[in-house]
PDB file of C-alpha atoms in Angstrom:
ATOM      1  CA  MET B 248     103.781 100.355 126.352  1.00 40.00           C
ATOM      2  CA  SER B 249     100.995 100.579 128.841  1.00 41.00           C
ATOM      3  CA  ASN B 250     101.899 104.190 129.569  1.00 43.00           C
ATOM      4  CA  LEU B 251     101.012 105.321 126.031  1.00 43.00           C
ATOM      5  CA  SER B 252      97.695 106.999 125.486  1.00 44.00           C
ATOM      6  CA  ASP B 253      95.034 105.091 123.554  1.00 49.00           C
ATOM      7  CA  LYS B 254      95.492 107.435 120.598  1.00 45.00           C
ATOM      8  CA  ALA B 255      99.243 106.872 120.531  1.00 45.00           C
ATOM      9  CA  GLN B 256      98.749 103.102 120.806  1.00 46.00           C
ATOM     10  CA  GLN B 257      96.320 103.151 117.875  1.00 48.00           C
ATOM     11  CA  ALA B 258      98.886 105.064 115.829  1.00 46.00           C
ATOM     12  CA  VAL B 259     101.450 102.341 116.514  1.00 45.00           C
ATOM     13  CA  GLU B 260      99.109  99.476 115.654  1.00 50.00           C
ATOM     14  CA  LYS B 261      99.575  98.108 112.161  1.00 60.00           C
ATOM     15  CA  MET B 262     102.747 100.113 111.541  1.00 83.00           C
ATOM     16  CA  LYS B 263     105.020  97.976 109.394  1.00 92.00           C
ATOM     17  CA  VAL B 264     108.719  98.023 110.281  1.00 95.00           C
ATOM     18  CA  LEU B 265     111.632  96.752 108.213  1.00 97.00           C
ATOM     19  CA  LEU B 266     114.343  95.530 110.579  1.00 97.00           C
ATOM     20  CA  VAL B 267     117.685  95.187 108.784  1.00 98.00           C
ATOM     21  CA  GLU B 268     119.837  93.210 111.220  1.00 97.00           C
ATOM     22  CA  ASP B 269     122.157  90.265 110.555  1.00 96.00           C
ATOM     23  CA  ASP B 270     122.497  89.088 114.177  1.00 96.00           C
ATOM     24  CA  GLU B 271     119.765  86.442 114.278  1.00 96.00           C
ATOM     25  CA  LEU B 272     119.279  86.454 118.072  1.00 96.00           C
ATOM     26  CA  LEU B 273     119.171  90.232 118.285  1.00 96.00           C
ATOM     27  CA  ALA B 274     116.827  90.451 115.293  1.00 97.00           C
ATOM     28  CA  GLU B 275     114.401  87.928 116.795  1.00 97.00           C
ATOM     29  CA  SER B 276     114.514  89.637 120.200  1.00 96.00           C
ATOM     30  CA  LEU B 277     113.965  93.075 118.705  1.00 96.00           C
ATOM     31  CA  ALA B 278     111.183  91.818 116.410  1.00 96.00           C
ATOM     32  CA  GLU B 279     109.442  90.326 119.455  1.00 95.00           C
ATOM     33  CA  LEU B 280     109.758  93.649 121.303  1.00 94.00           C
ATOM     34  CA  LEU B 281     108.325  95.514 118.316  1.00 93.00           C
ATOM     35  CA  ASP B 282     105.541  92.984 117.793  1.00 91.00           C
ATOM     36  CA  ASP B 283     104.616  93.241 121.493  1.00 88.00           C
ATOM     37  CA  ALA B 284     104.486  97.014 121.044  1.00 87.00           C
ATOM     38  CA  GLY B 285     101.997  96.637 118.175  1.00 86.00           C
ATOM     39  CA  TYR B 286     104.284  96.895 115.170  1.00 90.00           C
ATOM     40  CA  ARG B 287     104.406  94.348 112.346  1.00 92.00           C
ATOM     41  CA  THR B 288     108.033  93.494 111.691  1.00 95.00           C
ATOM     42  CA  ASP B 289     109.858  92.033 108.708  1.00 96.00           C
ATOM     43  CA  ILE B 290     113.469  90.971 109.283  1.00 97.00           C
ATOM     44  CA  ALA B 291     116.132  91.299 106.597  1.00 97.00           C
ATOM     45  CA  PRO B 292     119.564  89.890 107.567  1.00 97.00           C
ATOM     46  CA  SER B 293     121.271  91.276 104.445  1.00 97.00           C
ATOM     47  CA  MET B 294     121.291  94.257 102.111  1.00 95.00           C
ATOM     48  CA  ARG B 295     120.017  92.063  99.299  1.00 95.00           C
ATOM     49  CA  LEU B 296     116.924  90.923 101.182  1.00 97.00           C
ATOM     50  CA  ALA B 297     116.323  94.421 102.571  1.00 96.00           C
ATOM     51  CA  ALA B 298     116.367  95.865  99.040  1.00 93.00           C
ATOM     52  CA  ALA B 299     113.964  93.155  97.827  1.00 94.00           C
ATOM     53  CA  LEU B 300     111.534  93.767 100.702  1.00 95.00           C
ATOM     54  CA  TRP B 301     111.770  97.532 100.183  1.00 92.00           C
ATOM     55  CA  ALA B 302     110.798  97.071  96.543  1.00 89.00           C
ATOM     56  CA  SER B 303     107.789  94.881  97.325  1.00 90.00           C
ATOM     57  CA  GLU B 304     106.350  96.166 100.618  1.00 90.00           C
ATOM     58  CA  ASP B 305     105.238  99.463 102.147  1.00 89.00           C
ATOM     59  CA  TYR B 306     107.027 100.278 105.381  1.00 93.00           C
ATOM     60  CA  THR B 307     106.306 102.955 107.918  1.00 91.00           C
ATOM     61  CA  LEU B 308     109.746 102.799 109.515  1.00 94.00           C
ATOM     62  CA  VAL B 309     113.160 101.165 109.073  1.00 97.00           C
ATOM     63  CA  ILE B 310     115.630 100.088 111.740  1.00 98.00           C
ATOM     64  CA  LEU B 311     119.001  99.653 110.044  1.00 97.00           C
ATOM     65  CA  ASP B 312     122.217  98.022 111.231  1.00 97.00           C
ATOM     66  CA  LEU B 313     125.361  99.292 109.532  1.00 95.00           C
ATOM     67  CA  GLY B 314     127.413  96.085 109.561  1.00 93.00           C
ATOM     68  CA  LEU B 315     125.801  93.641 107.145  1.00 95.00           C
ATOM     69  CA  PRO B 316     127.329  90.506 105.600  1.00 96.00           C
ATOM     70  CA  ASP B 317     126.970  91.734 102.013  1.00 95.00           C
ATOM     71  CA  GLY B 318     127.833  95.406 102.428  1.00 92.00           C
ATOM     72  CA  THR B 319     127.380  98.449 104.584  1.00 92.00           C
ATOM     73  CA  GLY B 320     124.038  99.749 105.766  1.00 94.00           C
ATOM     74  CA  LEU B 321     125.220 103.252 104.873  1.00 94.00           C
ATOM     75  CA  SER B 322     125.301 102.424 101.170  1.00 93.00           C
ATOM     76  CA  LEU B 323     121.804 100.934 101.413  1.00 94.00           C
ATOM     77  CA  LEU B 324     120.618 104.059 103.223  1.00 95.00           C
ATOM     78  CA  ALA B 325     122.183 106.301 100.575  1.00 92.00           C
ATOM     79  CA  ASP B 326     120.512 104.279  97.789  1.00 91.00           C
ATOM     80  CA  TRP B 327     117.127 104.601  99.475  1.00 93.00           C
ATOM     81  CA  ARG B 328     117.496 108.347  99.960  1.00 92.00           C
ATOM     82  CA  LYS B 329     118.578 108.815  96.320  1.00 90.00           C
ATOM     83  CA  THR B 330     115.175 107.452  95.304  1.00 89.00           C
ATOM     84  CA  LYS B 331     113.548 110.077  97.551  1.00 86.00           C
ATOM     85  CA  TRP B 332     112.192 107.381  99.891  1.00 86.00           C
ATOM     86  CA  SER B 333     111.103 109.454 102.893  1.00 87.00           C
ATOM     87  CA  VAL B 334     110.324 106.688 105.385  1.00 93.00           C
ATOM     88  CA  PRO B 335     111.975 107.401 108.764  1.00 95.00           C
ATOM     89  CA  ILE B 336     115.171 105.384 109.206  1.00 96.00           C
ATOM     90  CA  LEU B 337     116.756 104.740 112.586  1.00 97.00           C
ATOM     91  CA  ILE B 338     120.299 103.390 112.577  1.00 97.00           C
ATOM     92  CA  LEU B 339     120.840 100.815 115.334  1.00 97.00           C
ATOM     93  CA  THR B 340     124.489  99.808 115.467  1.00 95.00           C
ATOM     94  CA  ALA B 341     127.470  99.074 117.692  1.00 93.00           C
ATOM     95  CA  ARG B 342     129.456 101.789 115.905  1.00 92.00           C
ATOM     96  CA  ASP B 343     129.527 104.574 118.453  1.00 91.00           C
ATOM     97  CA  SER B 344     132.118 107.164 117.429  1.00 93.00           C
ATOM     98  CA  TRP B 345     130.815 110.664 116.889  1.00 94.00           C
ATOM     99  CA  MET B 346     132.197 110.635 113.323  1.00 94.00           C
ATOM    100  CA  GLU B 347     130.189 107.517 112.447  1.00 94.00           C
ATOM    101  CA  LYS B 348     127.064 109.073 113.945  1.00 94.00           C
ATOM    102  CA  VAL B 349     127.550 112.220 111.869  1.00 94.00           C
ATOM    103  CA  GLU B 350     128.188 110.115 108.750  1.00 94.00           C
ATOM    104  CA  GLY B 351     124.977 108.136 109.338  1.00 94.00           C
ATOM    105  CA  LEU B 352     122.867 111.224 109.880  1.00 94.00           C
ATOM    106  CA  ARG B 353     124.364 112.963 106.848  1.00 93.00           C
ATOM    107  CA  ALA B 354     123.647 109.869 104.740  1.00 93.00           C
ATOM    108  CA  GLY B 355     119.960 110.323 105.524  1.00 93.00           C
ATOM    109  CA  ALA B 356     119.227 108.602 108.835  1.00 95.00           C
ATOM    110  CA  ASP B 357     116.595 110.279 110.993  1.00 95.00           C
ATOM    111  CA  ASP B 358     118.057 108.980 114.258  1.00 96.00           C
ATOM    112  CA  TYR B 359     121.079 106.992 115.454  1.00 96.00           C
ATOM    113  CA  VAL B 360     121.083 104.634 118.448  1.00 96.00           C
ATOM    114  CA  THR B 361     124.074 102.622 119.604  1.00 95.00           C
ATOM    115  CA  LYS B 362     124.094  99.090 120.960  1.00 94.00           C
ATOM    116  CA  PRO B 363     123.600  98.166 123.678  1.00 92.00           C
ATOM    117  CA  TYR B 364     120.363 100.126 123.985  1.00 93.00           C
ATOM    118  CA  HIS B 365     117.508 100.330 126.459  1.00 94.00           C
ATOM    119  CA  GLU B 366     114.253  98.957 125.038  1.00 94.00           C
ATOM    120  CA  GLU B 367     112.069 101.779 126.368  1.00 92.00           C
ATOM    121  CA  GLU B 368     114.383 104.419 124.886  1.00 94.00           C
ATOM    122  CA  LEU B 369     114.331 102.694 121.505  1.00 95.00           C
ATOM    123  CA  LEU B 370     110.518 102.499 121.526  1.00 92.00           C
ATOM    124  CA  ALA B 371     110.299 106.164 122.551  1.00 91.00           C
ATOM    125  CA  ARG B 372     112.600 107.174 119.695  1.00 93.00           C
ATOM    126  CA  LEU B 373     110.489 105.201 117.212  1.00 92.00           C
ATOM    127  CA  GLN B 374     107.376 106.948 118.516  1.00 88.00           C
ATOM    128  CA  ALA B 375     109.068 110.338 118.098  1.00 89.00           C
ATOM    129  CA  LEU B 376     110.009 109.532 114.502  1.00 90.00           C
ATOM    130  CA  LEU B 377     106.468 108.422 113.734  1.00 85.00           C
ATOM    131  CA  ARG B 378     104.985 111.485 115.412  1.00 80.00           C
ATOM    132  CA  ARG B 379     107.074 113.744 113.181  1.00 78.00           C
ATOM    133  CA  GLN B 380     106.162 111.646 110.134  1.00 70.00           C
ATOM    134  CA  VAL B 381     102.420 111.888 110.855  1.00 56.00           C
ATOM    135  CA  HIS B 382     102.659 115.668 111.091  1.00 48.00           C
ATOM    136  CA  ALA B 383     104.662 115.835 107.856  1.00 47.00           C
ATOM    137  CA  PHE B 384     101.816 114.589 105.678  1.00 49.00           C
ATOM    138  CA  SER B 385      98.312 113.262 105.878  1.00 53.00           C
ATOM    139  CA  THR B 386      97.904 109.500 105.775  1.00 63.00           C
ATOM    140  CA  LEU B 387      94.172 109.646 105.081  1.00 71.00           C
ATOM    141  CA  LEU B 388      92.949 109.351 101.514  1.00 75.00           C
ATOM    142  CA  GLU B 389      89.300 109.958 100.632  1.00 75.00           C
ATOM    143  CA  VAL B 390      87.476 109.216  97.386  1.00 80.00           C
ATOM    144  CA  ASN B 391      83.687 109.494  97.416  1.00 81.00           C
ATOM    145  CA  ASP B 392      82.566 107.409 100.423  1.00 82.00           C
ATOM    146  CA  ILE B 393      85.785 105.418 100.758  1.00 85.00           C
ATOM    147  CA  ARG B 394      88.408 106.492 103.296  1.00 82.00           C
ATOM    148  CA  LEU B 395      91.831 104.825 103.428  1.00 82.00           C
ATOM    149  CA  ASP B 396      94.147 105.333 106.395  1.00 78.00           C
ATOM    150  CA  GLU B 397      97.604 104.549 105.015  1.00 73.00           C
ATOM    151  CA  ALA B 398      99.329 104.646 108.388  1.00 69.00           C
ATOM    152  CA  ARG B 399      97.081 102.001 109.912  1.00 71.00           C
ATOM    153  CA  GLN B 400      96.246 100.127 106.679  1.00 77.00           C
ATOM    154  CA  GLN B 401      92.524 100.424 107.353  1.00 82.00           C
ATOM    155  CA  PHE B 402      89.532 101.588 105.339  1.00 83.00           C
ATOM    156  CA  SER B 403      86.076 102.887 106.066  1.00 85.00           C
ATOM    157  CA  LEU B 404      83.090 102.895 103.765  1.00 86.00           C
ATOM    158  CA  ALA B 405      80.493 105.662 104.168  1.00 81.00           C
ATOM    159  CA  HIS B 406      82.088 106.764 107.467  1.00 77.00           C
ATOM    160  CA  GLN B 407      81.315 103.437 109.138  1.00 84.00           C
ATOM    161  CA  GLU B 408      83.652 101.463 111.381  1.00 84.00           C
ATOM    162  CA  TRP B 409      87.296 101.143 110.271  1.00 84.00           C
ATOM    163  CA  GLN B 410      88.250  97.747 108.825  1.00 84.00           C
ATOM    164  CA  THR B 411      91.812  96.414 108.841  1.00 84.00           C
ATOM    165  CA  LEU B 412      93.235  95.285 105.503  1.00 82.00           C
ATOM    166  CA  THR B 413      95.827  92.668 104.685  1.00 81.00           C
ATOM    167  CA  SER B 414      98.962  93.981 102.974  1.00 74.00           C
ATOM    168  CA  THR B 415      97.709  92.776  99.591  1.00 78.00           C
ATOM    169  CA  GLU B 416      94.231  94.275 100.077  1.00 81.00           C
ATOM    170  CA  PHE B 417      95.798  97.549 101.176  1.00 76.00           C
ATOM    171  CA  ARG B 418      98.081  97.781  98.130  1.00 73.00           C
ATOM    172  CA  LEU B 419      95.216  96.941  95.775  1.00 80.00           C
ATOM    173  CA  LEU B 420      92.835  99.462  97.293  1.00 79.00           C
ATOM    174  CA  ARG B 421      95.449 102.186  97.420  1.00 73.00           C
TER     175      ARG B 421
END
């Protein structure tokens, strides 16, 4: 990602991604790609684990496979959207018919990429989703002299240097 501007790279840093993928080798490879690009990645190989992580963590983005061992990713996606969860969701699947793509997008996916995929294209699509998300709402909260950047999970006191928070610190401060 050396061709990204410094500002774009900073926006990527500390973004937390939920990767819902049951293929262990693919999940590890993709998590490594995302980690190298500055994302923090949690892997969920099943709907059950994905739902548990969703309930306990704050994610900036989800990459969702449709074929999972305990159900379909589409039903998980529909459940998430019913709760008004607005996090961008990119479907990454081997299912490549136009009808399946339409079904995924209508179920609430923000983008749909078929396997096999090119790594640079996938990263560019994630950046596009995040760019649209950043423009949709402000991720900066301010109370008195405390500023909290939700997108980067950082805080600043009295407009001093930004400090990175752990997930627990971030949730408590927010």
